[in-house]
Amino acid sequence: MNKKMREIFAKMDQKILMAKGFMEDGENKDLAKAESLLNEADELQKEFDLEKKIYEAEKSKNTPTNDDLEKAKSDKNKEDELKNFAKALRSFITGKGLVESVDANGGYTVPVDVSTKVEYYKDVDYSLLQDIDVEKVTTNKGSRTYQKKGEVDTFVDIDENGEITEEIEAPTFERLNYTIQDRAGFMPVSNDLINDSDSNIIDIVSQWLGRADVATSNKKILELVATKDEVDLKNLDGIKKALNVTLGQAYKNGAKIYTNDDGLNYLDTLKDTTGRPLLNPDPTAPSQMQLRCGTTVLNIKVLPNKVFPTNTQKVPFIIGNLFDYVKKFDRQSMSIMASNVATLGSFNAYAKNMTLLRAIIRDDYKVKDKDSIVNGYITIAE
């Protein structure tokens, strides 16, 4: 290139870079201005081409040296590069060519922010184990002895030195038997994943199995609740009757209401005659909700809908004390064992280059006192 060609080339380069700036300037993007600058660059290209013809015509009169040829080649590469760049910019404006939004048209070259750290969505796992009677046992079967309920006889009046003729009926007893049941599951994990992952996969899987343990306990407890006949509570008055009459003084103290998200929403709509809400936080524990139910205040235990589902429009309400209703005999809390050589059924961890995580719990769930809860529901409108 001669001096004049270099000056024209520099102006073209400047126009094209300015056009690129207007195309990438975020909120101030101006494609019309960018296209105008590219049009100006086109005019400079014509001027450059004309000057180039004159330059090459004059140069053809002399025999070029090797340095001249290398320089011409370098200039040609720069010229082609600038033309291609300008063409790509113009293609972007017209919707063709390389664009970031289309993977095959250049998007693959743009780095993507991918984090391998395992993060967690918000979730709730309510464990009913904290509400029942759990006893550790050391054998696989056994029994517990309870005195039966019954009417207690009264003493009769007698005269001085009179004969005692009334026999007081003696208490009777019954046995609550248990037989330990094994419950288990396994999860295969690729050894390559364990070795290559940035996260502690074994720890993540172990936590997941722990959640399975909680889900199993909840299922067993709610299955025992379901063995009681359902009671249509209808409304707040039905809750009061279940508390005051069905449970009565024997079970009223310490009773709670167990419901789900739908039930909480229903209780949250209840108001007294002055318009004050009946559902309020416990002053001593603001996260704990209480329901004023006549002369009694009941603590509310709320399980997620996914754990304690509403059956069509029938919202579940357990009223009473699960500690008195369910007894768990715990022979072995969840134990987890990992092996990369184990075989379970047709699954061979060694042959598949995987690690098997096996979890086992051993327990039994029994109804302890069938009268200690009311298995109720309230039907709500859709």
Tab-separated table of C-alpha atoms in Angstrom:
chain	number	residue	atom	x	y	z
A	1	MET	CA	0.000	0.000	0.000
A	2	ASN	CA	1.055	3.560	-0.598
A	3	LYS	CA	0.455	6.365	1.872
A	4	LYS	CA	-2.909	7.408	0.427
A	5	MET	CA	-4.192	3.829	0.422
A	6	ARG	CA	-3.187	3.439	4.063
A	7	GLU	CA	-5.056	6.609	4.978
A	8	ILE	CA	-8.212	5.387	3.213
A	9	PHE	CA	-7.821	1.960	4.828
A	10	ALA	CA	-7.511	3.562	8.280
A	11	LYS	CA	-10.708	5.590	7.717
A	12	MET	CA	-12.553	2.437	6.612
A	13	ASP	CA	-11.344	0.621	9.740
A	14	GLN	CA	-12.524	3.500	11.930
A	15	LYS	CA	-16.005	3.591	10.340
A	16	ILE	CA	-16.458	-0.162	10.737
A	17	LEU	CA	-15.350	-0.151	14.389
A	18	MET	CA	-17.734	2.744	15.099
A	19	ALA	CA	-20.550	0.762	13.430
A	20	LYS	CA	-19.725	-2.221	15.652
A	21	GLY	CA	-19.903	0.030	18.704
A	22	PHE	CA	-23.403	1.256	17.829
A	23	MET	CA	-24.528	-2.349	17.421
A	24	GLU	CA	-23.276	-3.479	20.845
A	25	ASP	CA	-24.033	-0.426	22.991
A	26	GLY	CA	-26.748	-2.042	25.113
A	27	GLU	CA	-29.696	0.316	25.615
A	28	ASN	CA	-28.114	2.857	23.229
A	29	LYS	CA	-27.891	0.358	20.344
A	30	ASP	CA	-28.559	2.129	17.034
A	31	LEU	CA	-28.609	-0.188	14.015
A	32	ALA	CA	-29.614	2.620	11.663
A	33	LYS	CA	-26.509	4.626	12.609
A	34	ALA	CA	-24.386	1.492	12.271
A	35	GLU	CA	-25.731	0.867	8.762
A	36	SER	CA	-25.038	4.481	7.771
A	37	LEU	CA	-21.416	4.117	8.897
A	38	LEU	CA	-21.086	0.892	6.914
A	39	ASN	CA	-22.406	2.690	3.838
A	40	GLU	CA	-19.697	5.315	4.334
A	41	ALA	CA	-17.163	2.505	4.623
A	42	ASP	CA	-18.458	1.152	1.288
A	43	GLU	CA	-17.743	4.490	-0.391
A	44	LEU	CA	-14.248	4.500	1.095
A	45	GLN	CA	-13.836	0.936	-0.229
A	46	LYS	CA	-14.592	2.182	-3.754
A	47	GLU	CA	-12.047	4.968	-3.331
A	48	PHE	CA	-9.554	2.451	-1.979
A	49	ASP	CA	-10.111	0.097	-4.928
A	50	LEU	CA	-9.571	2.920	-7.435
A	51	GLU	CA	-6.367	4.044	-5.735
A	52	LYS	CA	-5.247	0.425	-5.632
A	53	LYS	CA	-5.648	0.052	-9.418
A	54	ILE	CA	-3.564	3.176	-10.002
A	55	TYR	CA	-0.909	1.981	-7.547
A	56	GLU	CA	-0.683	-1.491	-9.111
A	57	ALA	CA	-0.516	-0.044	-12.649
A	58	GLU	CA	2.433	2.136	-11.715
A	59	LYS	CA	4.073	-0.677	-9.822
A	60	SER	CA	3.803	-3.085	-12.787
A	61	LYS	CA	6.301	-0.975	-14.664
A	62	ASN	CA	8.989	-2.139	-12.200
A	63	THR	CA	10.039	-5.646	-11.289
A	64	PRO	CA	8.891	-6.342	-7.657
A	65	THR	CA	11.362	-7.622	-5.084
A	66	ASN	CA	10.679	-10.418	-2.599
A	67	ASP	CA	10.067	-7.792	0.109
A	68	ASP	CA	7.536	-6.109	-2.150
A	69	LEU	CA	5.702	-9.408	-2.653
A	70	GLU	CA	5.581	-10.208	1.118
A	71	LYS	CA	4.355	-6.710	1.858
A	72	ALA	CA	1.669	-6.977	-0.830
A	73	LYS	CA	0.567	-10.333	0.598
A	74	SER	CA	0.311	-8.854	4.116
A	75	ASP	CA	-1.661	-5.880	2.825
A	76	LYS	CA	-3.999	-8.219	0.953
A	77	ASN	CA	-4.651	-10.251	4.151
A	78	LYS	CA	-5.483	-7.098	6.080
A	79	GLU	CA	-7.770	-5.939	3.318
A	80	ASP	CA	-9.595	-9.284	3.184
A	81	GLU	CA	-9.914	-9.364	6.965
A	82	LEU	CA	-11.463	-5.908	7.023
A	83	LYS	CA	-13.871	-6.793	4.210
A	84	ASN	CA	-14.990	-9.973	5.966
A	85	PHE	CA	-15.498	-8.136	9.241
A	86	ALA	CA	-17.594	-5.473	7.542
A	87	LYS	CA	-19.598	-8.176	5.779
A	88	ALA	CA	-20.295	-9.949	9.074
A	89	LEU	CA	-21.524	-6.706	10.656
A	90	ARG	CA	-23.830	-6.012	7.750
A	91	SER	CA	-25.121	-9.612	7.888
A	92	PHE	CA	-25.955	-9.116	11.567
A	93	ILE	CA	-28.079	-6.073	10.725
A	94	THR	CA	-29.950	-7.995	7.993
A	95	GLY	CA	-30.403	-11.077	10.229
A	96	LYS	CA	-27.825	-13.271	8.486
A	97	GLY	CA	-24.306	-14.403	9.278
A	98	LEU	CA	-22.708	-14.858	12.702
A	99	VAL	CA	-24.897	-14.111	15.708
A	100	GLU	CA	-24.553	-15.014	19.380
A	101	SER	CA	-28.202	-16.028	19.728
A	102	VAL	CA	-27.839	-18.953	17.282
A	103	ASP	CA	-25.407	-21.650	18.438
A	104	ALA	CA	-24.395	-22.830	14.965
A	105	ASN	CA	-23.887	-19.250	13.732
A	106	GLY	CA	-21.375	-18.286	16.386
A	107	GLY	CA	-23.133	-18.884	19.681
A	108	TYR	CA	-20.954	-21.912	20.404
A	109	THR	CA	-17.925	-19.597	20.614
A	110	VAL	CA	-19.431	-17.564	23.475
A	111	PRO	CA	-18.469	-18.826	26.960
A	112	VAL	CA	-21.349	-19.999	29.200
A	113	ASP	CA	-21.456	-19.503	32.974
A	114	VAL	CA	-22.024	-23.014	34.342
A	115	SER	CA	-21.594	-23.767	38.053
A	116	THR	CA	-21.029	-27.382	39.117
A	117	LYS	CA	-21.825	-26.583	42.743
A	118	VAL	CA	-25.061	-28.360	43.686
A	119	GLU	CA	-27.610	-25.880	44.983
A	120	TYR	CA	-31.045	-26.610	46.396
A	121	TYR	CA	-34.548	-25.322	45.820
A	122	LYS	CA	-36.569	-24.404	48.872
A	123	ASP	CA	-38.408	-27.406	50.221
A	124	VAL	CA	-39.974	-28.633	53.446
A	125	ASP	CA	-39.623	-32.104	54.933
A	126	TYR	CA	-41.804	-32.458	58.044
A	127	SER	CA	-41.033	-35.512	60.115
A	128	LEU	CA	-43.885	-36.935	62.176
A	129	LEU	CA	-41.329	-38.980	64.125
A	130	GLN	CA	-40.963	-36.040	66.500
A	131	ASP	CA	-44.644	-36.369	67.432
A	132	ILE	CA	-44.958	-40.096	68.167
A	133	ASP	CA	-43.737	-42.471	70.851
A	134	VAL	CA	-40.441	-44.054	69.738
A	135	GLU	CA	-38.858	-46.851	71.741
A	136	LYS	CA	-35.488	-48.423	70.985
A	137	VAL	CA	-35.598	-52.222	71.143
A	138	THR	CA	-32.904	-54.873	70.978
A	139	THR	CA	-34.885	-57.861	69.695
A	140	ASN	CA	-36.805	-58.506	66.494
A	141	LYS	CA	-40.116	-59.139	68.250
A	142	GLY	CA	-41.710	-58.508	71.602
A	143	SER	CA	-44.691	-57.052	73.424
A	144	ARG	CA	-45.673	-54.366	75.910
A	145	THR	CA	-48.330	-54.774	78.590
A	146	TYR	CA	-51.043	-52.156	79.076
A	147	GLN	CA	-53.905	-52.002	81.521
A	148	LYS	CA	-57.219	-51.947	79.708
A	149	LYS	CA	-59.617	-49.071	80.014
A	150	GLY	CA	-62.855	-49.737	81.813
A	151	GLU	CA	-65.442	-48.460	84.238
A	152	VAL	CA	-64.196	-48.464	87.809
A	153	ASP	CA	-66.582	-49.788	90.443
A	154	THR	CA	-67.486	-47.684	93.444
A	155	PHE	CA	-67.507	-48.713	97.075
A	156	VAL	CA	-70.886	-49.411	98.640
A	157	ASP	CA	-72.142	-48.103	101.945
A	158	ILE	CA	-72.197	-50.546	104.871
A	159	ASP	CA	-73.314	-50.251	108.481
A	160	GLU	CA	-70.911	-50.290	111.353
A	161	ASN	CA	-69.685	-53.848	111.772
A	162	GLY	CA	-71.695	-54.675	108.666
A	163	GLU	CA	-70.698	-57.377	106.217
A	164	ILE	CA	-68.805	-56.395	103.036
A	165	THR	CA	-70.621	-58.046	100.173
A	166	GLU	CA	-69.616	-56.002	97.106
A	167	GLU	CA	-66.685	-57.282	95.065
A	168	ILE	CA	-64.690	-54.630	93.173
A	169	GLU	CA	-63.982	-55.729	89.615
A	170	ALA	CA	-60.239	-56.213	89.068
A	171	PRO	CA	-58.295	-54.474	86.293
A	172	THR	CA	-57.570	-56.380	83.094
A	173	PHE	CA	-54.582	-56.196	80.832
A	174	GLU	CA	-53.659	-56.575	77.183
A	175	ARG	CA	-50.527	-56.934	75.111
A	176	LEU	CA	-49.238	-54.706	72.336
A	177	ASN	CA	-47.127	-56.978	70.158
A	178	TYR	CA	-44.511	-55.899	67.663
A	179	THR	CA	-42.508	-57.666	64.970
A	180	ILE	CA	-39.592	-55.828	63.424
A	181	GLN	CA	-39.803	-55.329	59.670
A	182	ASP	CA	-36.768	-54.704	57.467
A	183	ARG	CA	-37.169	-51.856	54.960
A	184	ALA	CA	-34.478	-51.124	52.411
A	185	GLY	CA	-33.500	-49.590	49.106
A	186	PHE	CA	-30.380	-49.024	47.052
A	187	MET	CA	-29.014	-46.455	44.634
A	188	PRO	CA	-26.249	-47.062	42.071
A	189	VAL	CA	-23.771	-44.248	41.433
A	190	SER	CA	-21.206	-44.164	38.626
A	191	ASN	CA	-17.614	-44.356	39.868
A	192	ASP	CA	-16.621	-41.911	37.131
A	193	LEU	CA	-19.154	-39.449	38.519
A	194	ILE	CA	-17.838	-39.920	42.048
A	195	ASN	CA	-14.255	-39.351	40.899
A	196	ASP	CA	-14.871	-36.508	38.441
A	197	SER	CA	-17.613	-34.451	40.049
A	198	ASP	CA	-16.759	-31.238	41.883
A	199	SER	CA	-19.493	-32.120	44.402
A	200	ASN	CA	-19.466	-34.772	47.102
A	201	ILE	CA	-21.873	-37.132	45.346
A	202	ILE	CA	-21.821	-39.723	48.142
A	203	ASP	CA	-22.810	-37.064	50.678
A	204	ILE	CA	-25.605	-35.806	48.420
A	205	VAL	CA	-26.975	-39.325	47.915
A	206	SER	CA	-26.758	-40.039	51.653
A	207	GLN	CA	-28.815	-36.943	52.417
A	208	TRP	CA	-31.350	-38.019	49.801
A	209	LEU	CA	-31.640	-41.459	51.419
A	210	GLY	CA	-32.154	-39.717	54.758
A	211	ARG	CA	-35.117	-37.897	53.263
A	212	ALA	CA	-36.427	-41.269	52.072
A	213	ASP	CA	-36.230	-42.466	55.680
A	214	VAL	CA	-38.376	-39.521	56.816
A	215	ALA	CA	-40.851	-40.088	53.963
A	216	THR	CA	-41.182	-43.763	54.945
A	217	SER	CA	-41.922	-42.875	58.576
A	218	ASN	CA	-44.537	-40.307	57.582
A	219	LYS	CA	-46.216	-42.829	55.285
A	220	LYS	CA	-46.394	-45.529	57.980
A	221	ILE	CA	-47.790	-43.120	60.588
A	222	LEU	CA	-50.441	-41.698	58.255
A	223	GLU	CA	-51.428	-45.228	57.214
A	224	LEU	CA	-52.195	-46.006	60.873
A	225	VAL	CA	-54.219	-42.797	61.145
A	226	ALA	CA	-56.201	-43.877	58.090
A	227	THR	CA	-57.280	-47.088	59.886
A	228	LYS	CA	-59.653	-44.947	61.948
A	229	ASP	CA	-63.025	-44.068	60.467
A	230	GLU	CA	-63.145	-40.588	58.963
A	231	VAL	CA	-65.272	-37.962	60.693
A	232	ASP	CA	-66.827	-35.089	58.754
A	233	LEU	CA	-66.038	-32.126	61.006
A	234	LYS	CA	-67.859	-29.712	58.654
A	235	ASN	CA	-66.551	-26.551	60.361
A	236	LEU	CA	-65.059	-25.064	63.523
A	237	ASP	CA	-67.953	-26.374	65.632
A	238	GLY	CA	-67.044	-29.887	64.480
A	239	ILE	CA	-63.471	-29.333	65.666
A	240	LYS	CA	-64.797	-28.192	69.050
A	241	LYS	CA	-66.991	-31.282	69.364
A	242	ALA	CA	-64.132	-33.592	68.453
A	243	LEU	CA	-62.031	-31.927	71.119
A	244	ASN	CA	-64.585	-31.573	73.908
A	245	VAL	CA	-66.732	-34.665	73.415
A	246	THR	CA	-64.982	-37.309	71.293
A	247	LEU	CA	-61.592	-36.862	72.923
A	248	GLY	CA	-62.954	-35.520	76.174
A	249	GLN	CA	-61.006	-34.704	79.288
A	250	ALA	CA	-58.791	-37.777	79.013
A	251	TYR	CA	-57.159	-36.566	75.788
A	252	LYS	CA	-58.048	-32.885	75.537
A	253	ASN	CA	-54.996	-31.628	77.380
A	254	GLY	CA	-52.005	-31.630	75.076
A	255	ALA	CA	-54.116	-32.199	71.977
A	256	LYS	CA	-52.980	-30.668	68.690
A	257	ILE	CA	-54.366	-30.187	65.211
A	258	TYR	CA	-52.417	-31.770	62.348
A	259	THR	CA	-53.369	-30.501	58.913
A	260	ASN	CA	-51.845	-29.482	55.592
A	261	ASP	CA	-51.330	-26.225	53.685
A	262	ASP	CA	-54.983	-26.202	52.597
A	263	GLY	CA	-56.073	-26.707	56.199
A	264	LEU	CA	-53.888	-23.858	57.401
A	265	ASN	CA	-55.432	-21.608	54.764
A	266	TYR	CA	-58.932	-22.604	55.973
A	267	LEU	CA	-58.097	-21.925	59.630
A	268	ASP	CA	-56.558	-18.604	58.656
A	269	THR	CA	-59.965	-17.434	57.415
A	270	LEU	CA	-61.778	-18.076	60.698
A	271	LYS	CA	-62.772	-15.051	62.789
A	272	ASP	CA	-64.695	-14.481	66.009
A	273	THR	CA	-67.852	-12.367	66.306
A	274	THR	CA	-65.795	-9.179	66.510
A	275	GLY	CA	-63.829	-9.976	63.346
A	276	ARG	CA	-60.620	-10.973	65.087
A	277	PRO	CA	-58.747	-13.957	63.587
A	278	LEU	CA	-58.904	-17.183	65.581
A	279	LEU	CA	-55.517	-18.315	64.247
A	280	ASN	CA	-52.595	-16.464	65.799
A	281	PRO	CA	-48.894	-17.015	66.498
A	282	ASP	CA	-47.886	-18.350	69.879
A	283	PRO	CA	-46.552	-15.329	71.856
A	284	THR	CA	-43.731	-17.498	73.232
A	285	ALA	CA	-42.831	-19.009	69.826
A	286	PRO	CA	-43.939	-16.771	66.931
A	287	SER	CA	-43.306	-19.458	64.289
A	288	GLN	CA	-45.839	-21.758	66.016
A	289	MET	CA	-49.492	-21.093	65.176
A	290	GLN	CA	-52.347	-21.518	67.665
A	291	LEU	CA	-56.106	-21.784	67.164
A	292	ARG	CA	-58.527	-20.413	69.726
A	293	CYS	CA	-61.106	-23.168	69.847
A	294	GLY	CA	-63.723	-22.100	72.390
A	295	THR	CA	-62.118	-22.260	75.817
A	296	THR	CA	-59.106	-24.167	74.493
A	297	VAL	CA	-56.060	-23.049	72.533
A	298	LEU	CA	-54.615	-25.715	70.227
A	299	ASN	CA	-51.189	-25.812	68.634
A	300	ILE	CA	-51.270	-26.307	64.855
A	301	LYS	CA	-48.877	-28.686	63.107
A	302	VAL	CA	-48.784	-28.070	59.354
A	303	LEU	CA	-47.515	-30.717	56.930
A	304	PRO	CA	-46.897	-29.925	53.251
A	305	ASN	CA	-49.691	-30.899	50.879
A	306	LYS	CA	-47.334	-33.353	49.165
A	307	VAL	CA	-46.900	-35.246	52.473
A	308	PHE	CA	-50.481	-34.936	53.768
A	309	PRO	CA	-52.574	-34.441	50.611
A	310	THR	CA	-56.098	-33.113	50.280
A	311	ASN	CA	-58.413	-35.763	48.810
A	312	THR	CA	-60.408	-33.800	46.231
A	313	GLN	CA	-61.944	-31.091	48.446
A	314	LYS	CA	-61.626	-33.065	51.708
A	315	VAL	CA	-58.939	-31.323	53.760
A	316	PRO	CA	-57.463	-33.632	56.450
A	317	PHE	CA	-57.521	-32.689	60.138
A	318	ILE	CA	-56.054	-34.988	62.785
A	319	ILE	CA	-57.164	-33.797	66.228
A	320	GLY	CA	-55.522	-35.228	69.321
A	321	ASN	CA	-52.071	-36.439	70.229
A	322	LEU	CA	-50.077	-38.701	67.923
A	323	PHE	CA	-47.735	-39.574	70.796
A	324	ASP	CA	-50.573	-41.470	72.441
A	325	TYR	CA	-51.809	-42.946	69.152
A	326	VAL	CA	-48.657	-44.316	67.466
A	327	LYS	CA	-45.750	-46.239	68.937
A	328	LYS	CA	-42.659	-47.026	66.888
A	329	PHE	CA	-40.407	-49.888	67.890
A	330	ASP	CA	-36.994	-48.967	66.513
A	331	ARG	CA	-34.620	-51.915	66.163
A	332	GLN	CA	-32.142	-50.226	63.833
A	333	SER	CA	-32.042	-46.636	62.650
A	334	MET	CA	-31.103	-46.101	59.032
A	335	SER	CA	-27.703	-47.535	58.174
A	336	ILE	CA	-25.970	-46.911	54.849
A	337	MET	CA	-23.308	-49.126	53.313
A	338	ALA	CA	-21.393	-48.419	50.087
A	339	SER	CA	-19.706	-51.048	47.923
A	340	ASN	CA	-18.172	-51.062	44.444
A	341	VAL	CA	-18.086	-54.867	44.229
A	342	ALA	CA	-21.549	-55.793	45.512
A	343	THR	CA	-24.286	-57.519	43.528
A	344	LEU	CA	-27.991	-56.884	44.087
A	345	GLY	CA	-30.191	-59.127	42.000
A	346	SER	CA	-28.937	-58.835	38.429
A	347	PHE	CA	-27.140	-55.571	39.160
A	348	ASN	CA	-23.371	-56.108	39.451
A	349	ALA	CA	-21.610	-52.978	40.698
A	350	TYR	CA	-18.132	-54.317	39.907
A	351	ALA	CA	-18.987	-55.216	36.314
A	352	LYS	CA	-20.675	-51.856	35.710
A	353	ASN	CA	-17.922	-49.781	37.399
A	354	MET	CA	-20.413	-48.339	39.844
A	355	THR	CA	-20.817	-47.969	43.598
A	356	LEU	CA	-23.971	-49.236	45.270
A	357	LEU	CA	-25.317	-47.383	48.281
A	358	ARG	CA	-27.654	-49.581	50.297
A	359	ALA	CA	-29.861	-48.206	53.071
A	360	ILE	CA	-31.699	-50.357	55.636
A	361	ILE	CA	-34.061	-49.495	58.486
A	362	ARG	CA	-35.643	-51.998	60.857
A	363	ASP	CA	-38.747	-51.050	62.802
A	364	ASP	CA	-42.454	-51.569	63.415
A	365	TYR	CA	-45.344	-49.122	63.866
A	366	LYS	CA	-48.367	-49.906	66.022
A	367	VAL	CA	-51.519	-48.152	67.176
A	368	LYS	CA	-51.046	-47.666	70.900
A	369	ASP	CA	-54.282	-45.938	71.988
A	370	LYS	CA	-57.006	-45.869	69.342
A	371	ASP	CA	-59.096	-43.313	71.234
A	372	SER	CA	-56.441	-40.599	71.386
A	373	ILE	CA	-57.120	-38.968	68.012
A	374	VAL	CA	-59.973	-38.027	65.697
A	375	ASN	CA	-59.353	-38.668	62.006
A	376	GLY	CA	-61.362	-35.814	60.566
A	377	TYR	CA	-61.787	-33.736	57.457
A	378	ILE	CA	-63.471	-30.529	56.342
A	379	THR	CA	-64.797	-30.137	52.814
A	380	ILE	CA	-63.858	-26.848	51.200
A	381	ALA	CA	-65.124	-25.238	48.009
A	382	GLU	CA	-62.952	-25.347	44.908
